[in-house]
Short mmCIF file of C-alpha atoms and ligand atoms in Angstrom, two decimals:
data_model
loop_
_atom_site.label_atom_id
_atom_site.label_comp_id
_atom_site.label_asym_id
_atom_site.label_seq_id
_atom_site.Cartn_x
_atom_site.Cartn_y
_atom_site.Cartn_z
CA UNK V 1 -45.39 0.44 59.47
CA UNK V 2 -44.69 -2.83 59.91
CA UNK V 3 -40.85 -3.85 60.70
CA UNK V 4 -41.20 -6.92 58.31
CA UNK V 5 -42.15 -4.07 55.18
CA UNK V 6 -39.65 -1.68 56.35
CA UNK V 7 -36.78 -4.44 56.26
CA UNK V 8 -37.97 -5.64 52.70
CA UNK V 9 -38.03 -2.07 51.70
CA UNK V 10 -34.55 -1.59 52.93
CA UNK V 11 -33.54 -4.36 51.12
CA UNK V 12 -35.02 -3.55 47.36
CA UNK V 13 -33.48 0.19 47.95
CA UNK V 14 -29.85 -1.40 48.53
CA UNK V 15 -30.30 -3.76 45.70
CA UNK V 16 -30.86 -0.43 43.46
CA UNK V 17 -28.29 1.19 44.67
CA UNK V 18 -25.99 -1.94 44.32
CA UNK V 19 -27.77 -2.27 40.68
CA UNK V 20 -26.23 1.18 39.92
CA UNK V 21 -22.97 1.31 41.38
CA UNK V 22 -22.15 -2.00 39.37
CA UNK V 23 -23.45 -0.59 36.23
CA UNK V 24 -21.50 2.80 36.88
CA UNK V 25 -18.18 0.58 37.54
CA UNK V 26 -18.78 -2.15 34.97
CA UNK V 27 -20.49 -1.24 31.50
CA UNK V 28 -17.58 -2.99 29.97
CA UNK V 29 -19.70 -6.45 29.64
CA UNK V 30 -22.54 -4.67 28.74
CA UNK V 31 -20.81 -2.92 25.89
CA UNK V 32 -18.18 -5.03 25.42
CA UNK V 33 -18.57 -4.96 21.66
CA UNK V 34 -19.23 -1.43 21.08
CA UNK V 35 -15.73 -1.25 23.19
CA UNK V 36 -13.89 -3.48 21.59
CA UNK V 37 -14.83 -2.25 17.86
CA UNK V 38 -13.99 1.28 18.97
CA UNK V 39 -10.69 0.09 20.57
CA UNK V 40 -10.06 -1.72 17.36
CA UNK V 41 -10.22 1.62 15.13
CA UNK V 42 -7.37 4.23 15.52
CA UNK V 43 -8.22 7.88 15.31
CA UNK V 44 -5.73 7.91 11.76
CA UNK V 45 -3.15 5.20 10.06
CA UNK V 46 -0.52 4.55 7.76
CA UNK V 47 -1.00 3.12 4.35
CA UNK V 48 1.75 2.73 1.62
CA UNK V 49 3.33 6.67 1.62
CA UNK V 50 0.22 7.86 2.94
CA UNK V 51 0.23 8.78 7.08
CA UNK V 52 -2.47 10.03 8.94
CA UNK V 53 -5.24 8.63 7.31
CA UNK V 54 -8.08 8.73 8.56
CA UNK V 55 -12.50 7.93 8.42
CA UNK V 56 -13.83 7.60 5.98
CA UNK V 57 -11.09 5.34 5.12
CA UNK V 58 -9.89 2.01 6.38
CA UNK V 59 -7.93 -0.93 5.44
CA UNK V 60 -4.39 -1.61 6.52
CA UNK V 61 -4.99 -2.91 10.29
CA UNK V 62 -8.50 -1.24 10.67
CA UNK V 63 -11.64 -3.25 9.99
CA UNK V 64 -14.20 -1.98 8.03
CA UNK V 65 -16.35 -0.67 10.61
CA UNK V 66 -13.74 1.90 10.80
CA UNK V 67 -14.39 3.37 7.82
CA UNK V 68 -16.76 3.73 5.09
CA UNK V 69 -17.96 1.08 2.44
CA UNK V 70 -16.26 2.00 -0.39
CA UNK V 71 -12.98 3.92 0.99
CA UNK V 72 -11.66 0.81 1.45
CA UNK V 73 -7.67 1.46 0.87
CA UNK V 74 -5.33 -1.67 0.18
CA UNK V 75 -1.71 -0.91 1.12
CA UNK V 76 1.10 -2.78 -0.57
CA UNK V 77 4.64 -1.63 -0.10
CA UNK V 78 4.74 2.08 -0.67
CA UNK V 79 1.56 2.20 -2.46
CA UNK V 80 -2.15 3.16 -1.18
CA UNK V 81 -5.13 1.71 -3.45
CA UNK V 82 -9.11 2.20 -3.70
CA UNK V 83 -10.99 0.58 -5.74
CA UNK V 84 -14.15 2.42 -7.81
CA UNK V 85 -16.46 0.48 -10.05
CA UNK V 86 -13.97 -2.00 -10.14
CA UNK V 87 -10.89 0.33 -11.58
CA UNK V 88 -8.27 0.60 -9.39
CA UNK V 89 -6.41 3.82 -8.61
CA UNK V 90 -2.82 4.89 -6.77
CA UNK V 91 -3.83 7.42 -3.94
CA UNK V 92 -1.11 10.28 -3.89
CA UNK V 93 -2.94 13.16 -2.01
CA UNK V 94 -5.85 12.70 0.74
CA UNK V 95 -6.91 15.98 2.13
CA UNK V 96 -9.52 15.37 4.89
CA UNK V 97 -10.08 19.25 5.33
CA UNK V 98 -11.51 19.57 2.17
CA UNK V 99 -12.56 16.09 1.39
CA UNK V 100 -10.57 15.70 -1.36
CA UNK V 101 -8.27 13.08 -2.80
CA UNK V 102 -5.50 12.94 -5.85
CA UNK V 103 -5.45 9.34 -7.49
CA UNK V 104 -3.82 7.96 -10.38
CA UNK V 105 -5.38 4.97 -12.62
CA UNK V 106 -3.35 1.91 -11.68
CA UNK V 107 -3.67 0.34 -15.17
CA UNK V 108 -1.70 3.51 -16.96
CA UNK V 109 0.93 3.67 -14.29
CA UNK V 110 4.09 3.27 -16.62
CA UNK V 111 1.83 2.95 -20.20
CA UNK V 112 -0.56 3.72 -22.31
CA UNK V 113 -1.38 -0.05 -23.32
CA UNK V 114 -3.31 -1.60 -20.35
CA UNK V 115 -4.84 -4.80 -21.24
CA UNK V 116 -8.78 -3.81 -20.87
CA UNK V 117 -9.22 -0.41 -22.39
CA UNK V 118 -11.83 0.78 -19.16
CA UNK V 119 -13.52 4.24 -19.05
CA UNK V 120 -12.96 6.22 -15.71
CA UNK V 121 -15.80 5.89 -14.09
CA UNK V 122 -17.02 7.20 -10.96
CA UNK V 123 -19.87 6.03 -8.41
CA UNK V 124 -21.65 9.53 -8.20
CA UNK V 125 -23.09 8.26 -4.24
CA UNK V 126 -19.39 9.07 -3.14
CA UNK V 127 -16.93 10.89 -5.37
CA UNK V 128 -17.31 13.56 -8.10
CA UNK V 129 -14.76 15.30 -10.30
CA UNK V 130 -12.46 18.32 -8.35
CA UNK V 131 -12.83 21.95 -10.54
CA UNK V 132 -9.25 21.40 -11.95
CA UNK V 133 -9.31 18.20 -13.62
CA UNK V 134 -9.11 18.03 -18.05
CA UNK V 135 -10.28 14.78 -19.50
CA UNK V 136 -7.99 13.53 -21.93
CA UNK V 137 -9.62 11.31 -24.35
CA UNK V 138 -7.20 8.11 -26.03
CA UNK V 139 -8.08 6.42 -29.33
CA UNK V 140 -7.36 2.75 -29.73
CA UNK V 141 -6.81 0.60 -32.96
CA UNK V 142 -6.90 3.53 -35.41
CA UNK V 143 -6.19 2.91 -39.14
CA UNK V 144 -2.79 2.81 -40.59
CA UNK V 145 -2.72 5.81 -42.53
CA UNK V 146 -0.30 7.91 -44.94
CA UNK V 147 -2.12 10.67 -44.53
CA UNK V 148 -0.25 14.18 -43.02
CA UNK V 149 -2.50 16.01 -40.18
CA UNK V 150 -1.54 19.73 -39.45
CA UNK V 151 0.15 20.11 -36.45
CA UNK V 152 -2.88 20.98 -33.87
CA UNK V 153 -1.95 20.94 -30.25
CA UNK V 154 -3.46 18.91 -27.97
CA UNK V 155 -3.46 16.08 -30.90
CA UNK V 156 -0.66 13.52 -30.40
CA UNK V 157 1.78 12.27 -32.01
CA UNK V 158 1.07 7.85 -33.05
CA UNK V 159 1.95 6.00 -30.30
CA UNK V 160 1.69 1.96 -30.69
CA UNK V 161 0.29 -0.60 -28.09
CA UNK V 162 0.32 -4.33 -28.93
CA UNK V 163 -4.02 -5.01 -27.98
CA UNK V 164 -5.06 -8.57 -27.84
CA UNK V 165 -1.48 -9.46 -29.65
CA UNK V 166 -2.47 -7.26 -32.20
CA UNK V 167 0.00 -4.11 -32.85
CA UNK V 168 -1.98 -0.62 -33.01
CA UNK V 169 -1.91 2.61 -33.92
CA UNK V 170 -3.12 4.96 -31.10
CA UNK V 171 -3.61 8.46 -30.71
CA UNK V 172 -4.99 11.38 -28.06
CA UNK V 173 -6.54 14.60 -27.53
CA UNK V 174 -6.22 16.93 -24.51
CA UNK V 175 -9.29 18.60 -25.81
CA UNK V 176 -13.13 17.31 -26.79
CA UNK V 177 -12.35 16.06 -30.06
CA UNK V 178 -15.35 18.85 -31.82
CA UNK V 179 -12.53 21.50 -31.43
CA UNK V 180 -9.68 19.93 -33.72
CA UNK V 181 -9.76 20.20 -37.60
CA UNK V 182 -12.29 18.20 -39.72
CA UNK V 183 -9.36 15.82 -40.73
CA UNK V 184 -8.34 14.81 -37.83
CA UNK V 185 -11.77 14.18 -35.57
CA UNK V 186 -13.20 12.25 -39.14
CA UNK V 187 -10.73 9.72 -39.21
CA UNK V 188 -10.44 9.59 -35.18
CA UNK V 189 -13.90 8.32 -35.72
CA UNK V 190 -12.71 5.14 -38.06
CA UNK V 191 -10.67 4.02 -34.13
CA UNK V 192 -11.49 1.13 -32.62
CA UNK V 193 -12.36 2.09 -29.25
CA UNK V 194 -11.85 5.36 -27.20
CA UNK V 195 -11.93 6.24 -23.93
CA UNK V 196 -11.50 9.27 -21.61
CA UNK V 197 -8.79 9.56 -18.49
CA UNK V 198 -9.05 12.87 -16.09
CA UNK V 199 -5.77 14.42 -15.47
CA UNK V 200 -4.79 17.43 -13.31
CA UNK V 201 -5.57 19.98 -16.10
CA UNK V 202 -2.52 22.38 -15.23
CA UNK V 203 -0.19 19.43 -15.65
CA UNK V 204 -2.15 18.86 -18.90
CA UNK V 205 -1.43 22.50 -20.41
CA UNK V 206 2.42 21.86 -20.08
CA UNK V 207 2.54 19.09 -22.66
CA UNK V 208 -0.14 20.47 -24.95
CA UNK V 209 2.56 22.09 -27.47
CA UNK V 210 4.21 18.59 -27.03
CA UNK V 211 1.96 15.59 -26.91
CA UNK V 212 4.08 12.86 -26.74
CA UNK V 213 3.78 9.35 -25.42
CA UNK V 214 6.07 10.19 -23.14
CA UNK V 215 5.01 13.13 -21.80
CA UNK V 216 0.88 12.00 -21.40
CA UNK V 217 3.24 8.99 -19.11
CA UNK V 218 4.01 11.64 -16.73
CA UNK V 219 0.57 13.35 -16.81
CA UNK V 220 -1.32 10.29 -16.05
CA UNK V 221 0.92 9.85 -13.12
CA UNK V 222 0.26 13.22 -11.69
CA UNK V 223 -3.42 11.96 -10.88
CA UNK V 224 -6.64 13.92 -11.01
CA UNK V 225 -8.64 15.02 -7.61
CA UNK V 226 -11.72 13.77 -6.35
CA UNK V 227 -13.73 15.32 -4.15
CA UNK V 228 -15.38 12.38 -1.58
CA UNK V 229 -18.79 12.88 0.45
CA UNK V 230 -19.52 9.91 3.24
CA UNK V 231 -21.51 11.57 6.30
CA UNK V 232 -18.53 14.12 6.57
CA UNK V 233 -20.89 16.51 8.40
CA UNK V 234 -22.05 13.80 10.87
CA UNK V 235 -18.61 12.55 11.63
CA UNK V 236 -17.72 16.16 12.72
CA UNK V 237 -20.65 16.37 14.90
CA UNK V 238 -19.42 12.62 16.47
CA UNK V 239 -15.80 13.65 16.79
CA UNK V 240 -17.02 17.25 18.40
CA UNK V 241 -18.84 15.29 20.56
CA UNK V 242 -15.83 12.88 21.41
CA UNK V 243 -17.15 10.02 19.25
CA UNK V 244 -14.48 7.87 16.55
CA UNK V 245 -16.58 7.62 13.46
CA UNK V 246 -17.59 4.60 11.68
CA UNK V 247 -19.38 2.65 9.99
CA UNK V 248 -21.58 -0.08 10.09
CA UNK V 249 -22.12 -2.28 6.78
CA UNK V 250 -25.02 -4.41 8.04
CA UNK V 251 -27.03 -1.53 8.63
CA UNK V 252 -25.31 0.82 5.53
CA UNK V 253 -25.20 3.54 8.06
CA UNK V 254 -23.08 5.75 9.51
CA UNK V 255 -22.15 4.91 13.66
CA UNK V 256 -20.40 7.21 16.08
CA UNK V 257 -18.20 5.05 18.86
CA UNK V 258 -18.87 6.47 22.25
CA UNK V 259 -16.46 5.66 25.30
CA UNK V 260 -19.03 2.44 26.33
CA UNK V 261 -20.91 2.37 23.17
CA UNK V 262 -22.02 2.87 19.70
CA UNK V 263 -24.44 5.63 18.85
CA UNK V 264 -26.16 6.95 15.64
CA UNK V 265 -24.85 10.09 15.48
CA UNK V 266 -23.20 12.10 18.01
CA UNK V 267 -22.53 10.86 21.24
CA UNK V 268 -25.21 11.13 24.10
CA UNK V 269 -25.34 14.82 24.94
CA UNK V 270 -25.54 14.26 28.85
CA UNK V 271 -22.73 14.28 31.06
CA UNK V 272 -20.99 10.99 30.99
CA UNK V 273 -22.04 9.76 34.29
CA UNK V 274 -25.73 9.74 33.30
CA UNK V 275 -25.00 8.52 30.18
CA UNK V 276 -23.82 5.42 31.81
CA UNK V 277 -26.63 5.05 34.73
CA UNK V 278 -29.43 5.06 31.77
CA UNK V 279 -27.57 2.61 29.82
CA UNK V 280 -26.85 0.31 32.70
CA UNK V 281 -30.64 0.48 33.43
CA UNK V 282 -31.53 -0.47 29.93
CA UNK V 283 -29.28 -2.08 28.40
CA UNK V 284 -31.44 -4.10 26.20
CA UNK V 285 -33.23 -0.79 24.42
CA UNK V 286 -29.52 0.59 23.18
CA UNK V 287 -28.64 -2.68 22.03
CA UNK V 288 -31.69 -3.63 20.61
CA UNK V 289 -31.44 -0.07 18.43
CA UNK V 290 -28.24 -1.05 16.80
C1 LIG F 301 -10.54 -6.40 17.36
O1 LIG F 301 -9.24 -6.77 16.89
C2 LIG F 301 -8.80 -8.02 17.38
C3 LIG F 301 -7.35 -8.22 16.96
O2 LIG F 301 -7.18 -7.88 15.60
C4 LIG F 301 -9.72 -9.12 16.86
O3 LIG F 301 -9.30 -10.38 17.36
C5 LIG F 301 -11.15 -8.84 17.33
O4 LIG F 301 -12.04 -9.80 16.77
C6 LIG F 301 -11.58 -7.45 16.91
N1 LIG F 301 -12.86 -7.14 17.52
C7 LIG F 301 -13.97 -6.90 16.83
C8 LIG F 301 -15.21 -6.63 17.62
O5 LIG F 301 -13.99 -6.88 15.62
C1 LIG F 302 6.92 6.70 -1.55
O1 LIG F 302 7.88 7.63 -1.10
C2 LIG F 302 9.18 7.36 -1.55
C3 LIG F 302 10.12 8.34 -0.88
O2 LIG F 302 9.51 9.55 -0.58
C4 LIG F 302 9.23 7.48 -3.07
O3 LIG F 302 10.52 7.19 -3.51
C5 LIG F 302 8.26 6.49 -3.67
O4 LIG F 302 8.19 6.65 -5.05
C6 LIG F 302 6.87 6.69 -3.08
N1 LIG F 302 6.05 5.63 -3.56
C7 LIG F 302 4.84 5.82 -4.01
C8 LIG F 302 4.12 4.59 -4.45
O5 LIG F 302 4.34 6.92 -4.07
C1 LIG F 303 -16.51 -6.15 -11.47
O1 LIG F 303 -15.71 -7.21 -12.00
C2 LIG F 303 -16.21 -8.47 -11.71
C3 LIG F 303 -15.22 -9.51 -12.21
O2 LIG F 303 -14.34 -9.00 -13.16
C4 LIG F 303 -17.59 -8.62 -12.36
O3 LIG F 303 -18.12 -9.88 -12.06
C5 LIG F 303 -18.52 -7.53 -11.84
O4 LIG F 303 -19.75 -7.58 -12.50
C6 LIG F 303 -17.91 -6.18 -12.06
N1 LIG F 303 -18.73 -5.16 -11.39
C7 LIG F 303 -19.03 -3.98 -11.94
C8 LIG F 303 -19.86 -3.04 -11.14
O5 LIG F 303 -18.61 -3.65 -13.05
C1 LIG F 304 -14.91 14.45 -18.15
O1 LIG F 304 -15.58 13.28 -18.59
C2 LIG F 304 -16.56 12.80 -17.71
C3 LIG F 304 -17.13 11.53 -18.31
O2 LIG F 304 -16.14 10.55 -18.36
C4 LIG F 304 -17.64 13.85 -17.49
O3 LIG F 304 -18.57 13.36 -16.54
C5 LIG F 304 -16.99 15.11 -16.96
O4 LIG F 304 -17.96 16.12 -16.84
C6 LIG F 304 -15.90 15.57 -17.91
N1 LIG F 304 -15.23 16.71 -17.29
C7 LIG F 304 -14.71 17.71 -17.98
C8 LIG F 304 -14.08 18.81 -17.19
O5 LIG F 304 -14.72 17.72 -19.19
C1 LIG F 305 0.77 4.35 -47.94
O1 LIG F 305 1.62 4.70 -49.02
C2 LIG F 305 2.29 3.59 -49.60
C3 LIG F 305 3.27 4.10 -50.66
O2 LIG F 305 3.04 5.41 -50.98
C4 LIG F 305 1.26 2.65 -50.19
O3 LIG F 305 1.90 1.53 -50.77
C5 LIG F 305 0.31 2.21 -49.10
O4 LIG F 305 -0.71 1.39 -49.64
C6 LIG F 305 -0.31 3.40 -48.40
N1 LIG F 305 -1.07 2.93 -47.28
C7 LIG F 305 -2.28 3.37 -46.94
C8 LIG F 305 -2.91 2.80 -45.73
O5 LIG F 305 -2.83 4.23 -47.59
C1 LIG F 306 4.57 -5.42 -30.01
O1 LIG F 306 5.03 -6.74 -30.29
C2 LIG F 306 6.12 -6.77 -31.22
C3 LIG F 306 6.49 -8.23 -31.50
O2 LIG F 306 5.50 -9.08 -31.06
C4 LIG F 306 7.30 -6.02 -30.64
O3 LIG F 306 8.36 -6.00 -31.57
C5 LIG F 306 6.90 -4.60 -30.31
O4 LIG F 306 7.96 -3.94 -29.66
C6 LIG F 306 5.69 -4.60 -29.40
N1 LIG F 306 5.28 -3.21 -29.24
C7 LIG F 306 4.94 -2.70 -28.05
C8 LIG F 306 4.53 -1.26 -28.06
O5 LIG F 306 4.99 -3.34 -27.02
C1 LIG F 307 -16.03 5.58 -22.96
O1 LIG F 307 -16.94 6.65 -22.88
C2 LIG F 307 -17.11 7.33 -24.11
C3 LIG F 307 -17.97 8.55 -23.89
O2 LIG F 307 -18.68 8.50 -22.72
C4 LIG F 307 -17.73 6.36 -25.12
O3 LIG F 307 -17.89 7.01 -26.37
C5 LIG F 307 -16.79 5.16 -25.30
O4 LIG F 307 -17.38 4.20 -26.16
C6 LIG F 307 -16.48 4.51 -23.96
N1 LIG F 307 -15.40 3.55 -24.17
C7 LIG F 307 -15.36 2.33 -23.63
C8 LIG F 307 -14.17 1.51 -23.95
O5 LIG F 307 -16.27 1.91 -22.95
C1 LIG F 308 -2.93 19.94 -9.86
O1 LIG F 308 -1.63 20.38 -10.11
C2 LIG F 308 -1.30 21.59 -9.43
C3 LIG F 308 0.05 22.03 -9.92
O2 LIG F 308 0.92 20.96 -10.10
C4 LIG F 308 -1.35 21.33 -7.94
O3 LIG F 308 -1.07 22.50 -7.23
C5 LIG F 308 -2.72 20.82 -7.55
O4 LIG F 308 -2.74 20.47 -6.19
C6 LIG F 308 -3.09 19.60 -8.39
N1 LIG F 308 -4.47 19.22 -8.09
C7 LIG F 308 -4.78 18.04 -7.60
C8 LIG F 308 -6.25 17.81 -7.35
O5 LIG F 308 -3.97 17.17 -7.34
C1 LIG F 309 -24.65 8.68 4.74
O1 LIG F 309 -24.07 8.36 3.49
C2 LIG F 309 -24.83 7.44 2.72
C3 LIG F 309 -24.10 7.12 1.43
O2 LIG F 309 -22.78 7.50 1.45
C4 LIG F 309 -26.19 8.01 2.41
O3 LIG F 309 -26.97 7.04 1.73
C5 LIG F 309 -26.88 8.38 3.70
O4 LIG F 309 -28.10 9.01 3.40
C6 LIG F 309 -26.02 9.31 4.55
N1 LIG F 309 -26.68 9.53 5.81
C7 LIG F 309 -26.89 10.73 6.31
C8 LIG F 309 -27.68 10.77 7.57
O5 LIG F 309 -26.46 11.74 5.78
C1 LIG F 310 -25.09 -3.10 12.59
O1 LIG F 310 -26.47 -3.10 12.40
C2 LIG F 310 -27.06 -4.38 12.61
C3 LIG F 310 -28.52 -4.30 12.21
O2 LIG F 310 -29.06 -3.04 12.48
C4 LIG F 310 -26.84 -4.78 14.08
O3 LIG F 310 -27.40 -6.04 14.29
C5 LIG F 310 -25.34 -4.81 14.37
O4 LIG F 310 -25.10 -5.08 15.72
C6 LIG F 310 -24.69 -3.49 14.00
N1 LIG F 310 -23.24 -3.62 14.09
C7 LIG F 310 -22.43 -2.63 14.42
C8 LIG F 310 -20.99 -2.92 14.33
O5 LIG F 310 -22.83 -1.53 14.76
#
């Protein structure tokens, strides 16, 4: 071999070498985005009353790639919000074991006479009813009537609301209005408008012998539960794997932040070390994925 090829040889093996060592001690400008957005999102937060909250919500001081589009939680004062098809709710209750959380609506916080009369309605993609929750169905702008209903429970007492500057006569049912005497679901038909609010149905059987304005208050306040879904099962796999979850609302898909980077799903299942030497050698293909 010729000393001229063996020195050039030399030379490409140390530049390798130095190509690896520098990628081993510096992925940091490489990655420094993945980094930073993973830096940026604690493992849990605060919001309002609630502590230790945690993927798939965010809001508060973590960005949205912390979380999930759509568990976005605004925190004012004491208070937690979320926001579903444009109603918003009081969270009192998140349970990340069983993916479950108890709101409240924020419009009948206090009253019975918000100022849009909204159905609750959910977006199926994330949230469905818990087991234990009993619709309760109101009845706005009812006749004036002198007529005397037998006492059914689970039909309320008139309570009044002033609607558009208009006073009303309102009424509701704890029960699907089929079951209740002829009398009363015939002229709950002549209302104005109805509309249906969950509520935690064992706080609902308390006030059945006694529905009062007063009492469907303190009900409504109680909240209903939710049950969430929002890659729960891959965010166990990424925080199993020592991933933060998140979220990524350009792509509208779940990511897993990796000490370095970003990944999919789970973090790479090599050892650490080799994790970084293939990433340092192509850079371009992990980025390029994302
Ligand atoms: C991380 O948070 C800091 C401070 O809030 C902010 O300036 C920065 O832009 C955030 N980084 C990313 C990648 O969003
Ligand atoms: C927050 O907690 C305090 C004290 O526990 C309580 O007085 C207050 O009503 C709570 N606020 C909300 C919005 O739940
Ligand atoms: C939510 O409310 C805004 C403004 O009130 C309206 O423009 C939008 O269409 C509503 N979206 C839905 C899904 O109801
Ligand atoms: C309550 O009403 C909603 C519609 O608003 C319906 O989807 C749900 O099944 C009802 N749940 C019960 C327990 O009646
Ligand atoms: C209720 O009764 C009063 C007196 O008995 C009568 O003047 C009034 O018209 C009645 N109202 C309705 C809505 O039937
Ligand atoms: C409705 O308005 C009238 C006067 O405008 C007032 O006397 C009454 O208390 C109001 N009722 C409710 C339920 O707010
Ligand atoms: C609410 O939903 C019920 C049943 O789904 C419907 O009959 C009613 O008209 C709706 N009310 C409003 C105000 O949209
Ligand atoms: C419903 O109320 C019961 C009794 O107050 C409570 O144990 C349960 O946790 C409540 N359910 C939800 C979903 O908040
Ligand atoms: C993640 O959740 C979104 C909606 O919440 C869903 O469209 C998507 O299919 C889920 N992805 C996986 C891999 O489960
Ligand atoms: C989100 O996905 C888009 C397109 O796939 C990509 O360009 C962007 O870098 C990703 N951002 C995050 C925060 O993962």
């Amino acid at each position: 071999m010729q000393p001229n090829l063996l020195q050039a040889m030399a030379v490409f093996f140390i530049f390798i070498f130095m190509t690896i060592i520098l990628n081993i001690r510096n992925p940091t400008r490489v990655f420094a985005q993945a980094d930073e957005q993973s830096r940026n999102c604690s493992s849990s937060f605060q919001c309002g009353n609630l502590s230790g909250v945690a993927y798939p919500f965010w809001g508060s001081n973590q960005p949205s790639y912390c979380g999930h589009l759509g568990f976005q939680l605004n925190c004012k004062g004491q208070a937690a919000e979320i926001t579903i098809m444009n109603l918003t709710y009081q969270v009192l209750k998140i349970n990340s074991q069983s993916q479950t959380l108890t709101v409240a609506r924020a419009d009948y916080i206090a009253n019975l006479c918000p100022s849009v009369l909204s159905n609750t309605t959910l977006d199926p993609n994330l949230f469905t009813y818990a087991a234990d929750i009993q619709n309760i169905t109101l009845f706005y702008g009812c006749p004036n009537t002198n007529m005397s209903f037998p006492t059914t429970p689970g039909f309320s007492s008139p309570f009044s609301c002033n609607l558009s500057s208009v006073n009303s006569q309102n009424f509701y049912l704890t029960r699907h209005a089929d079951s209740f005497p002829t009398v009363i679901s015939t002229y709950l038909r002549t209302c104005g408008s109805r509309l249906i609010v969950p509520a935690n149905q064992s706080v609902v059987q308390r006030i059945e012998s006694n529905p009062t304005e007063e009492n469907l208050v303190e009900v409504l306040e109680q909240g209903f539960g939710l049950q969430w879904t929002a890659n729960d099962t891959l965010c166990k796999s990424c925080e199993l794997s020592g991933g933060l979850c998140g979220y990524n609302s350009t792509a509208s898909a779940f990511t897993c932040y990796c000490p370095g980077q970003r990944y999919p799903f789970t973090c790479a299942t090599s050892s650490a070390k080799d994790g970084m030497l293939c990433s340092g050698f192509f850079p371009e293909i992990y980025l390029q994925e994302y």
